[in-house]
Amino acid sequence: MQASATFTARTASRLLQLGRAVVDGVLPPRCLSCGDIVDEPDALCGRCWGGITFFAPPWCVLCGLPFPHPIGEDALCGNCARERRAWDQARAVLRYDKRSRSLVLGLKHGDHTHVARAFGRWMHRAGSEVLTGADLLVPVPLHWTRLFRRRYNQAALLAHAIRAAGGPDVAADWLVRRRRTPVQGHLGPAARERNVRGAFAMRPRCSVAGKRVVIVDDVMTTGATVEECARVLRRAKAASVGVLTLARALRTGT
Ligand SMILES: [Zn+2]
Ligand SMILES: [Zn+2]
C-alpha cells in the first residue's frame, strides 16, 4: 500500500514535470506590451508595434533626434547646435509617449525582467554608432534604498541585456548615487538639473581613465541625469562618453 502510494506520488510528480515542459513548449508567445498572442517570442503585436515611434535616420548626428527630412550627414539639431553637452553622442530606440509608456514602465514597475532581453537587442541595434569601439557600459545607478525596494536596477538590467546581445562589458556599480534624489516625474528642466547636481560619483578604485564608456538608462527625459553622470565620467578622464537609452521623451512640436 505504502509502495503503491509512493509510486503514485512519484508518477504524479513526473507527469506534472512533463506536463510543465510540454506547456512551456507549446504556450504561444505574448506581446511584450499588451500580452496578446504573437508569432515569435520577445516581440510586439502589430497594434502595439504600430503605436510606437521607433527612431530612425535621418537624425541629429549628436543626439539622435530624428529629422522629418534628410538634411545632410553631419547635421545637428537646434539644441545640439546651441549647447555643448558632457557626453559625445546619444541614441535611443523609441519615443517615450503615452503609447510607449506601459511598455517602458513594465520594465521598471512590473516583474517583467524578461522584456529586458528584447530591449537589449533593440538597444544594441539602435545604438550601433555609440557602441562601436566602446569599452564599457555604465548603467545609471539607483540609490541603494530604492534598489532595496525595487530589487533590481532597470538600467543595469538593460546594460546586461545589451552585453548579451553582443555589446561591451558592463561596469555595474562603478558609478554610484551618493544621495537619494526625489522622483523627477513632475519637475521641469531646471529643477531636474538642481535635483541631480552632485548626486553621482565614481566608486573608489574603479577607473574609467582612457576608456570609451556608454551610459545606459531606460528613459531620457530632459537629459539632466545622463548629463550629470557624463560630467562625473569626464572628470574621471573617460576618453569618450556615449549615451544609450531605451526611450527618449521629446517636447511636443519637436
Ligand atoms: Zn500588443
Ligand atoms: Zn541633437
Short mmCIF file of C-alpha atoms and ligand atoms in Angstrom, two decimals:
data_model
loop_
_atom_site.label_atom_id
_atom_site.label_comp_id
_atom_site.label_asym_id
_atom_site.label_seq_id
_atom_site.Cartn_x
_atom_site.Cartn_y
_atom_site.Cartn_z
CA MET A 1 0.00 0.00 0.00
CA GLN A 2 2.79 2.31 1.01
CA ALA A 3 4.85 1.33 -2.04
CA SER A 4 1.91 1.98 -4.31
CA ALA A 5 1.29 5.38 -2.67
CA THR A 6 4.96 6.30 -3.24
CA PHE A 7 4.74 5.09 -6.81
CA THR A 8 1.63 7.16 -7.40
CA ALA A 9 3.15 10.30 -5.87
CA ARG A 10 6.33 9.89 -7.88
CA THR A 11 4.41 9.23 -11.08
CA ALA A 12 2.20 12.23 -10.44
CA SER A 13 5.23 14.46 -9.89
CA ARG A 14 6.89 13.14 -13.08
CA LEU A 15 3.70 13.71 -15.03
CA LEU A 16 3.49 17.22 -13.61
CA GLN A 17 7.06 17.94 -14.69
CA LEU A 18 6.40 16.50 -18.12
CA GLY A 19 3.19 18.48 -18.39
CA ARG A 20 5.02 21.68 -17.48
CA ALA A 21 7.70 21.06 -20.08
CA VAL A 22 5.07 20.41 -22.71
CA VAL A 23 3.09 23.50 -21.73
CA ASP A 24 6.27 25.66 -21.77
CA GLY A 25 6.98 24.36 -25.24
CA VAL A 26 3.55 24.96 -26.70
CA LEU A 27 2.36 28.11 -24.92
CA PRO A 28 2.14 30.82 -27.54
CA PRO A 29 4.46 33.80 -27.08
CA ARG A 30 2.88 37.02 -25.79
CA CYS A 31 3.22 40.64 -26.91
CA LEU A 32 5.77 42.45 -24.70
CA SER A 33 3.39 45.34 -24.19
CA CYS A 34 -0.26 44.19 -24.12
CA GLY A 35 0.11 40.42 -23.65
CA ASP A 36 -1.77 39.43 -26.81
CA ILE A 37 -0.61 36.30 -28.60
CA VAL A 38 2.15 36.94 -31.16
CA ASP A 39 4.07 34.80 -33.67
CA GLU A 40 7.52 34.91 -32.07
CA PRO A 41 8.81 35.35 -28.53
CA ASP A 42 10.07 38.77 -27.31
CA ALA A 43 8.04 40.67 -29.90
CA LEU A 44 5.24 43.23 -30.06
CA CYS A 45 1.85 42.60 -31.65
CA GLY A 46 1.01 44.58 -34.80
CA ARG A 47 -1.17 47.04 -32.92
CA CYS A 48 1.45 47.88 -30.26
CA TRP A 49 4.21 47.99 -32.86
CA GLY A 50 2.19 50.42 -34.97
CA GLY A 51 1.59 52.72 -31.98
CA ILE A 52 5.24 53.09 -31.02
CA THR A 53 7.58 55.58 -32.68
CA PHE A 54 10.93 53.94 -33.31
CA PHE A 55 13.72 56.43 -34.03
CA ALA A 56 15.49 56.11 -37.36
CA PRO A 57 17.75 58.25 -39.54
CA PRO A 58 17.83 60.94 -40.76
CA TRP A 59 18.70 62.22 -37.29
CA CYS A 60 20.94 64.65 -35.45
CA VAL A 61 24.45 63.20 -35.56
CA LEU A 62 24.99 64.05 -31.87
CA CYS A 63 21.76 63.34 -30.00
CA GLY A 64 19.85 61.17 -32.50
CA LEU A 65 16.85 63.48 -32.68
CA PRO A 66 15.01 62.43 -35.85
CA PHE A 67 14.58 64.97 -38.65
CA PRO A 68 11.48 64.96 -40.84
CA HIS A 69 13.68 65.21 -43.98
CA PRO A 70 17.28 64.31 -44.79
CA ILE A 71 19.47 67.41 -44.26
CA GLY A 72 23.00 66.11 -44.57
CA GLU A 73 25.01 63.50 -42.74
CA ASP A 74 26.57 65.69 -40.05
CA ALA A 75 23.54 67.86 -39.39
CA LEU A 76 22.87 68.98 -35.82
CA CYS A 77 19.50 69.69 -34.22
CA GLY A 78 18.87 73.15 -32.74
CA ASN A 79 19.68 72.06 -29.17
CA CYS A 80 22.98 70.43 -30.11
CA ALA A 81 23.97 73.47 -32.19
CA ARG A 82 23.24 75.74 -29.20
CA GLU A 83 24.77 73.91 -26.24
CA ARG A 84 27.64 71.53 -25.65
CA ARG A 85 26.90 68.50 -23.52
CA ALA A 86 29.27 66.49 -21.33
CA TRP A 87 28.53 63.43 -23.50
CA ASP A 88 29.64 62.97 -27.11
CA GLN A 89 26.76 61.13 -28.73
CA ALA A 90 23.36 59.79 -27.67
CA ARG A 91 20.92 57.32 -29.19
CA ALA A 92 17.54 55.94 -28.12
CA VAL A 93 15.34 53.19 -29.51
CA LEU A 94 11.89 54.72 -29.24
CA ARG A 95 9.92 57.77 -28.33
CA TYR A 96 8.63 57.94 -24.78
CA ASP A 97 4.98 58.97 -25.03
CA LYS A 98 1.60 57.77 -23.86
CA ARG A 99 1.62 54.85 -26.30
CA SER A 100 5.03 53.52 -25.27
CA ARG A 101 4.73 54.29 -21.56
CA SER A 102 3.29 50.94 -20.42
CA LEU A 103 5.93 49.05 -22.38
CA VAL A 104 8.76 51.08 -20.82
CA LEU A 105 7.30 51.15 -17.31
CA GLY A 106 6.74 47.39 -17.46
CA LEU A 107 10.49 47.14 -17.02
CA LYS A 108 10.54 49.43 -14.01
CA HIS A 109 7.46 48.51 -12.04
CA GLY A 110 6.28 45.13 -13.18
CA ASP A 111 8.04 41.84 -12.78
CA HIS A 112 8.90 41.90 -16.45
CA THR A 113 12.60 41.32 -16.35
CA HIS A 114 12.28 39.05 -19.38
CA VAL A 115 11.34 42.03 -21.57
CA ALA A 116 14.84 43.38 -20.91
CA ARG A 117 16.21 40.72 -23.25
CA ALA A 118 14.23 42.11 -26.20
CA PHE A 119 15.05 45.71 -25.22
CA GLY A 120 18.75 44.80 -25.06
CA ARG A 121 18.63 43.60 -28.65
CA TRP A 122 16.79 46.74 -29.80
CA MET A 123 19.28 48.98 -27.96
CA HIS A 124 22.25 47.09 -29.39
CA ARG A 125 20.89 47.69 -32.88
CA ALA A 126 19.74 51.31 -32.45
CA GLY A 127 22.92 52.21 -30.54
CA SER A 128 25.42 50.73 -33.01
CA GLU A 129 27.07 54.15 -33.54
CA VAL A 130 27.68 54.79 -29.83
CA LEU A 131 28.61 51.16 -29.14
CA THR A 132 31.25 50.87 -31.87
CA GLY A 133 34.64 50.79 -30.15
CA ALA A 134 33.12 51.22 -26.68
CA ASP A 135 34.91 49.56 -23.74
CA LEU A 136 32.28 49.70 -21.02
CA LEU A 137 28.56 50.10 -20.39
CA VAL A 138 27.85 52.19 -17.30
CA PRO A 139 24.25 51.91 -16.04
CA VAL A 140 22.76 54.94 -14.29
CA PRO A 141 22.70 53.85 -10.64
CA LEU A 142 19.78 53.82 -8.24
CA HIS A 143 20.20 54.89 -4.65
CA TRP A 144 20.55 51.77 -2.50
CA THR A 145 17.31 52.47 -0.63
CA ARG A 146 15.39 52.46 -3.91
CA LEU A 147 17.29 49.41 -5.13
CA PHE A 148 16.34 47.64 -1.92
CA ARG A 149 12.64 48.30 -2.55
CA ARG A 150 12.63 47.52 -6.26
CA ARG A 151 15.09 44.59 -6.02
CA TYR A 152 16.82 45.45 -9.28
CA ASN A 153 18.11 48.45 -11.20
CA GLN A 154 16.36 48.63 -14.57
CA ALA A 155 19.34 50.45 -16.15
CA ALA A 156 21.70 47.66 -15.07
CA LEU A 157 19.24 45.08 -16.38
CA LEU A 158 19.30 46.82 -19.79
CA ALA A 159 23.11 47.09 -19.76
CA HIS A 160 23.43 43.34 -19.15
CA ALA A 161 20.90 42.68 -21.93
CA ILE A 162 22.92 44.87 -24.35
CA ARG A 163 26.04 42.95 -23.35
CA ALA A 164 24.20 39.66 -24.02
CA ALA A 165 23.24 40.99 -27.48
CA GLY A 166 26.92 41.49 -28.31
CA GLY A 167 27.73 44.78 -26.52
CA PRO A 168 30.77 45.63 -24.38
CA ASP A 169 31.30 44.69 -20.73
CA VAL A 170 29.10 46.14 -18.01
CA ALA A 171 30.74 48.29 -15.33
CA ALA A 172 27.96 47.61 -12.83
CA ASP A 173 28.15 49.78 -9.71
CA TRP A 174 31.17 51.78 -10.91
CA LEU A 175 29.01 54.86 -10.81
CA VAL A 176 27.19 55.33 -7.51
CA ARG A 177 24.34 57.55 -6.38
CA ARG A 178 25.58 59.43 -3.34
CA ARG A 179 22.27 60.73 -2.17
CA ARG A 180 18.63 59.98 -2.67
CA THR A 181 17.11 62.33 -5.21
CA PRO A 182 13.36 63.00 -5.18
CA VAL A 183 11.38 61.37 -8.01
CA GLN A 184 11.66 63.71 -11.01
CA GLY A 185 8.31 62.98 -12.63
CA HIS A 186 6.79 66.45 -12.24
CA LEU A 187 9.93 68.59 -12.25
CA GLY A 188 10.85 70.96 -15.06
CA PRO A 189 14.28 71.01 -16.74
CA ALA A 190 15.93 73.50 -14.33
CA ALA A 191 14.58 71.72 -11.23
CA ARG A 192 15.75 68.36 -12.59
CA GLU A 193 19.21 69.77 -13.09
CA ARG A 194 19.34 71.03 -9.48
CA ASN A 195 17.89 67.73 -8.31
CA VAL A 196 20.75 65.61 -9.68
CA ARG A 197 23.63 68.05 -9.25
CA GLY A 198 26.39 66.29 -7.31
CA ALA A 199 24.24 63.17 -6.92
CA PHE A 200 26.70 60.80 -8.61
CA ALA A 201 30.30 59.75 -8.00
CA MET A 202 32.78 57.12 -9.15
CA ARG A 203 33.16 54.18 -6.81
CA PRO A 204 36.66 54.30 -5.29
CA ARG A 205 39.25 52.21 -7.18
CA CYS A 206 37.02 51.95 -10.31
CA SER A 207 38.86 53.80 -13.07
CA VAL A 208 37.39 54.78 -16.43
CA ALA A 209 40.52 56.80 -17.35
CA GLY A 210 41.18 56.43 -21.08
CA LYS A 211 38.10 54.22 -21.54
CA ARG A 212 35.29 54.74 -24.03
CA VAL A 213 32.19 54.44 -21.91
CA VAL A 214 28.47 54.38 -22.71
CA ILE A 215 25.91 55.44 -20.10
CA VAL A 216 22.80 53.22 -20.15
CA ASP A 217 19.36 54.20 -18.85
CA ASP A 218 15.73 53.36 -19.53
CA VAL A 219 14.34 56.83 -20.27
CA MET A 220 15.95 60.15 -21.16
CA THR A 221 13.57 62.97 -20.35
CA THR A 222 15.31 66.36 -20.10
CA GLY A 223 18.72 64.68 -20.12
CA ALA A 224 19.69 66.13 -16.70
CA THR A 225 20.53 62.71 -15.21
CA VAL A 226 22.75 61.48 -18.04
CA GLU A 227 24.39 64.93 -18.25
CA GLU A 228 25.35 64.75 -14.58
CA CYS A 229 26.62 61.16 -14.97
CA ALA A 230 28.61 62.20 -18.05
CA ARG A 231 30.25 65.05 -16.09
CA VAL A 232 31.42 62.61 -13.43
CA LEU A 233 32.81 60.22 -16.07
CA ARG A 234 34.57 63.13 -17.85
CA ARG A 235 36.14 64.28 -14.61
CA ALA A 236 37.31 60.69 -14.14
CA LYS A 237 39.08 61.08 -17.52
CA ALA A 238 36.91 58.82 -19.71
CA ALA A 239 38.17 59.02 -23.31
CA SER A 240 34.62 59.35 -24.63
CA VAL A 241 31.12 59.24 -23.18
CA GLY A 242 28.15 57.94 -25.14
CA VAL A 243 24.54 57.65 -24.02
CA LEU A 244 22.17 54.83 -24.92
CA THR A 245 18.60 54.79 -23.62
CA LEU A 246 15.62 52.65 -24.42
CA ALA A 247 13.28 55.62 -24.70
CA ARG A 248 13.54 59.36 -25.07
CA ALA A 249 10.87 61.96 -24.40
CA LEU A 250 10.55 64.73 -26.95
CA ARG A 251 8.95 68.04 -26.24
CA THR A 252 5.79 68.36 -28.28
CA GLY A 253 6.42 70.16 -31.51
CA THR A 254 9.89 68.64 -31.99
ZN ZN B 1 0.48 44.28 -28.09
ZN ZN B 2 20.84 66.92 -31.39
#
